[in-house]
Amino acid sequence: MMSSNQVLCCSGHDPTGGAGIQADVEAVAARGAHALTLVTALTVQDTHNVQASESVPAHWLQRQVDCLLADCTVDAIKIGLLGSAEQLPVIANLLTRCRVPTVMDPILRAGGGRDLPASDFRDAVIRALFPLCTLLTPNAAEARRWTGETDLDAAGRALIAFGAENVLITGGDEQDCAVLNRWYRREGPIRVFEMPRLSGSFHGAGCSLAATIAARLALGELMAAALEQAQQDVHRMLQAARAVGCGRALPRRILPPAGA
Ligand code: PLP
């Protein structure tokens, strides 16, 4: 019998293992779910920044989608870095065929400062994908760049107006003493989650959060519980972060068993 906890992750490859597809696989596995993977792009990067990225051809992605969907069930989808505008119809087709909870981390710029390809096709992404997403998880800087709004509440409302069902704007990149993560939805008041701010800077925190939420939704949790729990999960991953290179620390998503 096929399991009902399969998360299809569409992300780029990051050779450091901090972000992208490896972050997704580890975060999903840590929740006891299984990651199916579609690699959208290859990158050259270290723990400081992304140096280059190369898109996987759209026809190749389409073949991967067709092959996988003919064989496997998909219970949730996580979308991270997209390689090119040509990939958008493939991903939109995937979302339409699966109709499962879909979490998109709408990346525009790496934490190290390099623009990732999505900035070139902002409007096309908004039109093709945002209305098919259950949840968007931009950080504050991304929320402002996608919408052109400075105020985060205005940005959250604008992202909902683009068609997403829920938006979680994370505040790790803001200057507040605590990390304030804001949840916007089509109906219902704004809810603000407050997390203690950890010192240091991290590479792959956003990917870890989006993939953890997707795993929790695949396992049948309601959005409120998935958001609440996933933020706690990621806080623990960041508390246990390790320095793999000389740049930012990587979240430790697979934690040793208690007492080990
Ligand atoms: N590389 C890949 C493949 C990514 O998906 C991302 C972000 O999602 C990054 C790099 C940048 O990650 P960060 O901003 O955490 O450094």
GROMACS .gro file of C-alpha atoms and ligand atoms in nm:
model
  276
    1MET     CA    1   0.000   0.000   0.000
    2MET     CA    2   0.132   0.347  -0.086
    3SER     CA    3   0.206   0.571   0.209
    4SER     CA    4   0.008   0.890   0.258
    5ASN     CA    5   0.292   1.114   0.362
    6GLN     CA    6   0.476   1.193   0.042
    7VAL     CA    7   0.597   1.547  -0.019
    8LEU     CA    8   0.703   1.641  -0.369
    9CYS     CA    9   0.985   1.895  -0.338
   10CYS     CA   10   1.069   2.116  -0.638
   11SER     CA   11   1.394   2.291  -0.553
   12GLY     CA   12   1.744   2.372  -0.664
   13HIS     CA   13   2.055   2.182  -0.565
   14ASP     CA   14   2.289   2.351  -0.319
   15PRO     CA   15   2.623   2.169  -0.291
   16THR     CA   16   2.674   2.283   0.070
   17GLY     CA   17   2.363   2.089   0.172
   18GLY     CA   18   2.231   2.389   0.364
   19ALA     CA   19   1.947   2.499   0.137
   20GLY     CA   20   1.753   2.364  -0.159
   21ILE     CA   21   1.669   2.005  -0.223
   22GLN     CA   22   1.888   1.859   0.053
   23ALA     CA   23   1.725   2.088   0.307
   24ASP     CA   24   1.387   1.966   0.186
   25VAL     CA   25   1.475   1.596   0.199
   26GLU     CA   26   1.615   1.625   0.550
   27ALA     CA   27   1.330   1.840   0.684
   28VAL     CA   28   1.066   1.610   0.537
   29ALA     CA   29   1.244   1.296   0.663
   30ALA     CA   30   1.281   1.450   1.009
   31ARG     CA   31   0.900   1.462   1.031
   32GLY     CA   32   0.871   1.095   0.931
   33ALA     CA   33   0.742   1.177   0.581
   34HIS     CA   34   0.900   1.086   0.247
   35ALA     CA   35   1.043   1.338  -0.002
   36LEU     CA   36   0.997   1.293  -0.377
   37THR     CA   37   1.231   1.535  -0.555
   38LEU     CA   38   1.228   1.743  -0.872
   39VAL     CA   39   1.554   1.934  -0.912
   40THR     CA   40   1.484   2.265  -1.086
   41ALA     CA   41   1.835   2.410  -1.100
   42LEU     CA   42   2.197   2.340  -1.021
   43THR     CA   43   2.387   2.606  -0.831
   44VAL     CA   44   2.748   2.690  -0.757
   45GLN     CA   45   2.760   2.820  -0.402
   46ASP     CA   46   2.931   2.804  -0.066
   47THR     CA   47   2.804   2.887   0.280
   48HIS     CA   48   2.856   3.260   0.208
   49ASN     CA   49   2.659   3.310  -0.113
   50VAL     CA   50   2.536   3.172  -0.447
   51GLN     CA   51   2.782   3.230  -0.733
   52ALA     CA   52   2.589   3.089  -1.028
   53SER     CA   53   2.283   2.886  -1.116
   54GLU     CA   54   2.183   2.681  -1.420
   55SER     CA   55   1.823   2.586  -1.493
   56VAL     CA   56   1.714   2.229  -1.563
   57PRO     CA   57   1.541   2.233  -1.908
   58ALA     CA   58   1.161   2.258  -1.880
   59HIS     CA   59   1.104   1.952  -2.103
   60TRP     CA   60   1.325   1.748  -1.871
   61LEU     CA   61   1.127   1.867  -1.568
   62GLN     CA   62   0.803   1.775  -1.749
   63ARG     CA   63   0.931   1.422  -1.811
   64GLN     CA   64   1.022   1.389  -1.443
   65VAL     CA   65   0.672   1.508  -1.344
   66ASP     CA   66   0.493   1.270  -1.583
   67CYS     CA   67   0.705   0.974  -1.480
   68LEU     CA   68   0.662   1.038  -1.109
   69LEU     CA   69   0.287   1.109  -1.115
   70ALA     CA   70   0.222   0.792  -1.311
   71ASP     CA   71   0.374   0.595  -1.026
   72CYS     CA   72   0.356   0.778  -0.692
   73THR     CA   73   0.096   0.954  -0.481
   74VAL     CA   74   0.168   1.310  -0.373
   75ASP     CA   75   0.021   1.439  -0.046
   76ALA     CA   76   0.180   1.784  -0.041
   77ILE     CA   77   0.411   1.993  -0.258
   78LYS     CA   78   0.695   2.225  -0.162
   79ILE     CA   79   0.830   2.473  -0.416
   80GLY     CA   80   1.160   2.649  -0.368
   81LEU     CA   81   1.400   2.794  -0.623
   82LEU     CA   82   1.270   2.788  -0.981
   83GLY     CA   83   1.521   2.783  -1.266
   84SER     CA   84   1.349   2.976  -1.546
   85ALA     CA   85   1.021   3.117  -1.679
   86GLU     CA   86   0.994   2.811  -1.907
   87GLN     CA   87   0.947   2.594  -1.598
   88LEU     CA   88   0.635   2.784  -1.484
   89PRO     CA   89   0.379   2.601  -1.704
   90VAL     CA   90   0.529   2.267  -1.594
   91ILE     CA   91   0.497   2.354  -1.226
   92ALA     CA   92   0.147   2.504  -1.276
   93ASN     CA   93   0.042   2.182  -1.453
   94LEU     CA   94   0.185   1.977  -1.166
   95LEU     CA   95  -0.011   2.178  -0.907
   96THR     CA   96  -0.333   2.155  -1.108
   97ARG     CA   97  -0.298   1.779  -1.149
   98CYS     CA   98  -0.218   1.710  -0.784
   99ARG     CA   99  -0.445   1.961  -0.603
  100VAL     CA  100  -0.275   1.897  -0.267
  101PRO     CA  101  -0.154   2.143  -0.002
  102THR     CA  102   0.125   2.343  -0.167
  103VAL     CA  103   0.383   2.550   0.018
  104MET     CA  104   0.595   2.790  -0.185
  105ASP     CA  105   0.905   2.963  -0.055
  106PRO     CA  106   0.912   3.247  -0.311
  107ILE     CA  107   1.285   3.307  -0.327
  108LEU     CA  108   1.418   3.619  -0.495
  109ARG     CA  109   1.759   3.661  -0.338
  110ALA     CA  110   1.996   3.436  -0.144
  111GLY     CA  111   2.078   3.534   0.214
  112GLY     CA  112   2.430   3.613   0.091
  113GLY     CA  113   2.287   3.885  -0.134
  114ARG     CA  114   2.287   3.731  -0.483
  115ASP     CA  115   1.969   3.764  -0.688
  116LEU     CA  116   1.831   3.426  -0.787
  117PRO     CA  117   1.661   3.391  -1.126
  118ALA     CA  118   1.306   3.441  -1.000
  119SER     CA  119   1.351   3.819  -0.999
  120ASP     CA  120   1.343   3.818  -1.381
  121PHE     CA  121   1.000   3.665  -1.403
  122ARG     CA  122   0.821   3.808  -1.103
  123ASP     CA  123   0.490   3.886  -1.276
  124ALA     CA  124   0.473   3.548  -1.450
  125VAL     CA  125   0.527   3.366  -1.119
  126ILE     CA  126   0.254   3.572  -0.952
  127ARG     CA  127   0.009   3.492  -1.232
  128ALA     CA  128   0.096   3.127  -1.287
  129LEU     CA  129   0.169   2.998  -0.938
  130PHE     CA  130   0.053   3.216  -0.650
  131PRO     CA  131  -0.321   3.142  -0.704
  132LEU     CA  132  -0.241   2.768  -0.687
  133CYS     CA  133  -0.052   2.793  -0.356
  134THR     CA  134  -0.195   2.705  -0.016
  135LEU     CA  135   0.083   2.896   0.159
  136LEU     CA  136   0.363   3.137   0.065
  137THR     CA  137   0.653   3.176   0.310
  138PRO     CA  138   0.853   3.487   0.206
  139ASN     CA  139   1.085   3.656   0.449
  140ALA     CA  140   1.019   4.025   0.512
  141ALA     CA  141   1.257   4.148   0.240
  142GLU     CA  142   1.105   3.911  -0.016
  143ALA     CA  143   0.748   4.009   0.080
  144ARG     CA  144   0.841   4.374   0.013
  145ARG     CA  145   1.011   4.293  -0.317
  146TRP     CA  146   0.724   4.080  -0.449
  147THR     CA  147   0.465   4.346  -0.368
  148GLY     CA  148   0.646   4.682  -0.375
  149GLU     CA  149   0.493   4.756  -0.031
  150THR     CA  150   0.710   4.874   0.259
  151ASP     CA  151   0.464   4.796   0.536
  152LEU     CA  152   0.451   4.422   0.607
  153ASP     CA  153   0.076   4.412   0.669
  154ALA     CA  154   0.019   4.579   0.332
  155ALA     CA  155   0.260   4.328   0.172
  156GLY     CA  156   0.077   4.035   0.336
  157ARG     CA  157  -0.259   4.163   0.211
  158ALA     CA  158  -0.115   4.215  -0.138
  159LEU     CA  159   0.020   3.859  -0.151
  160ILE     CA  160  -0.324   3.729  -0.052
  161ALA     CA  161  -0.477   3.950  -0.323
  162PHE     CA  162  -0.245   3.779  -0.577
  163GLY     CA  163  -0.440   3.459  -0.498
  164ALA     CA  164  -0.247   3.268  -0.230
  165GLU     CA  165  -0.467   3.117   0.041
  166ASN     CA  166  -0.223   3.185   0.328
  167VAL     CA  167   0.096   3.385   0.366
  168LEU     CA  168   0.353   3.355   0.643
  169ILE     CA  169   0.597   3.648   0.634
  170THR     CA  170   0.897   3.549   0.840
  171GLY     CA  171   1.087   3.813   1.033
  172GLY     CA  172   1.427   3.652   1.080
  173ASP     CA  173   1.576   3.914   0.848
  174GLU     CA  174   1.422   4.207   1.041
  175GLN     CA  175   1.580   4.397   1.330
  176ASP     CA  176   1.317   4.332   1.603
  177CYS     CA  177   1.449   4.185   1.932
  178ALA     CA  178   1.231   3.879   1.879
  179VAL     CA  179   1.154   3.710   1.545
  180LEU     CA  180   0.798   3.805   1.450
  181ASN     CA  181   0.637   3.579   1.190
  182ARG     CA  182   0.306   3.709   1.051
  183TRP     CA  183   0.031   3.481   0.922
  184TYR     CA  184  -0.218   3.632   0.675
  185ARG     CA  185  -0.514   3.441   0.531
  186ARG     CA  186  -0.807   3.510   0.303
  187GLU     CA  187  -1.043   3.511   0.596
  188GLY     CA  188  -0.956   3.568   0.958
  189PRO     CA  189  -0.738   3.812   1.147
  190ILE     CA  190  -0.361   3.844   1.116
  191ARG     CA  191  -0.179   3.627   1.368
  192VAL     CA  192   0.173   3.706   1.484
  193PHE     CA  193   0.398   3.427   1.614
  194GLU     CA  194   0.685   3.545   1.833
  195MET     CA  195   1.002   3.334   1.846
  196PRO     CA  196   1.320   3.409   2.042
  197ARG     CA  197   1.593   3.550   1.818
  198LEU     CA  198   1.907   3.337   1.802
  199SER     CA  199   2.247   3.492   1.747
  200GLY     CA  200   2.434   3.410   1.429
  201SER     CA  201   2.318   3.387   1.070
  202PHE     CA  202   2.195   3.079   0.894
  203HIS     CA  203   2.186   2.937   0.543
  204GLY     CA  204   1.877   2.735   0.455
  205ALA     CA  205   1.641   2.834   0.735
  206GLY     CA  206   1.364   2.938   0.493
  207CYS     CA  207   1.384   2.611   0.296
  208SER     CA  208   1.376   2.413   0.622
  209LEU     CA  209   1.065   2.596   0.741
  210ALA     CA  210   0.869   2.560   0.415
  211ALA     CA  211   0.956   2.190   0.381
  212THR     CA  212   0.869   2.120   0.746
  213ILE     CA  213   0.529   2.286   0.703
  214ALA     CA  214   0.468   2.088   0.381
  215ALA     CA  215   0.553   1.763   0.563
  216ARG     CA  216   0.317   1.847   0.847
  217LEU     CA  217   0.037   1.928   0.601
  218ALA     CA  218   0.104   1.598   0.417
  219LEU     CA  219   0.066   1.419   0.749
  220GLY     CA  220  -0.282   1.574   0.784
  221GLU     CA  221  -0.222   1.863   1.024
  222LEU     CA  222  -0.437   2.174   0.993
  223MET     CA  223  -0.261   2.493   0.884
  224ALA     CA  224  -0.259   2.657   1.230
  225ALA     CA  225  -0.099   2.354   1.396
  226ALA     CA  226   0.145   2.297   1.110
  227LEU     CA  227   0.264   2.660   1.126
  228GLU     CA  228   0.291   2.661   1.502
  229GLN     CA  229   0.479   2.332   1.525
  230ALA     CA  230   0.704   2.390   1.222
  231GLN     CA  231   0.833   2.716   1.372
  232GLN     CA  232   0.927   2.528   1.690
  233ASP     CA  233   1.092   2.254   1.479
  234VAL     CA  234   1.301   2.509   1.289
  235HIS     CA  235   1.395   2.692   1.610
  236ARG     CA  236   1.542   2.365   1.741
  237MET     CA  237   1.722   2.305   1.408
  238LEU     CA  238   1.880   2.652   1.432
  239GLN     CA  239   1.975   2.607   1.798
  240ALA     CA  240   2.168   2.297   1.689
  241ALA     CA  241   2.311   2.458   1.371
  242ARG     CA  242   2.660   2.360   1.263
  243ALA     CA  243   2.939   2.543   1.083
  244VAL     CA  244   3.006   2.337   0.770
  245GLY     CA  245   3.210   2.611   0.598
  246CYS     CA  246   3.342   2.955   0.689
  247GLY     CA  247   3.015   3.139   0.613
  248ARG     CA  248   2.670   3.101   0.764
  249ALA     CA  249   2.581   2.803   0.983
  250LEU     CA  250   2.351   2.528   0.849
  251PRO     CA  251   2.037   2.419   1.037
  252ARG     CA  252   2.073   2.068   1.180
  253ARG     CA  253   1.745   1.919   1.060
  254ILE     CA  254   1.805   1.562   1.164
  255LEU     CA  255   1.872   1.589   1.534
  256PRO     CA  256   2.032   1.310   1.735
  257PRO     CA  257   1.783   1.122   1.955
  258ALA     CA  258   1.744   1.275   2.303
  259GLY     CA  259   2.010   1.143   2.539
  260ALA     CA  260   2.244   1.032   2.256
  261PLP     N1  261   2.031   2.788  -0.293
  261PLP     C1  262   1.916   2.729  -0.313
  261PLP     C2  263   1.912   2.611  -0.404
  261PLP     C3  264   1.801   2.774  -0.250
  261PLP     O1  265   1.684   2.713  -0.269
  261PLP     C4  266   1.810   2.887  -0.161
  261PLP     C5  267   1.695   2.940  -0.091
  261PLP     O2  268   1.589   2.887  -0.089
  261PLP     C6  269   1.934   2.946  -0.143
  261PLP     C7  270   2.041   2.895  -0.208
  261PLP     C8  271   1.950   3.061  -0.049
  261PLP     O3  272   1.930   3.021   0.081
  261PLP     P1  273   1.963   3.124   0.200
  261PLP     O4  274   1.893   3.249   0.165
  261PLP     O5  275   1.909   3.060   0.323
  261PLP     O6  276   2.109   3.138   0.204
   0.00000   0.00000   0.00000
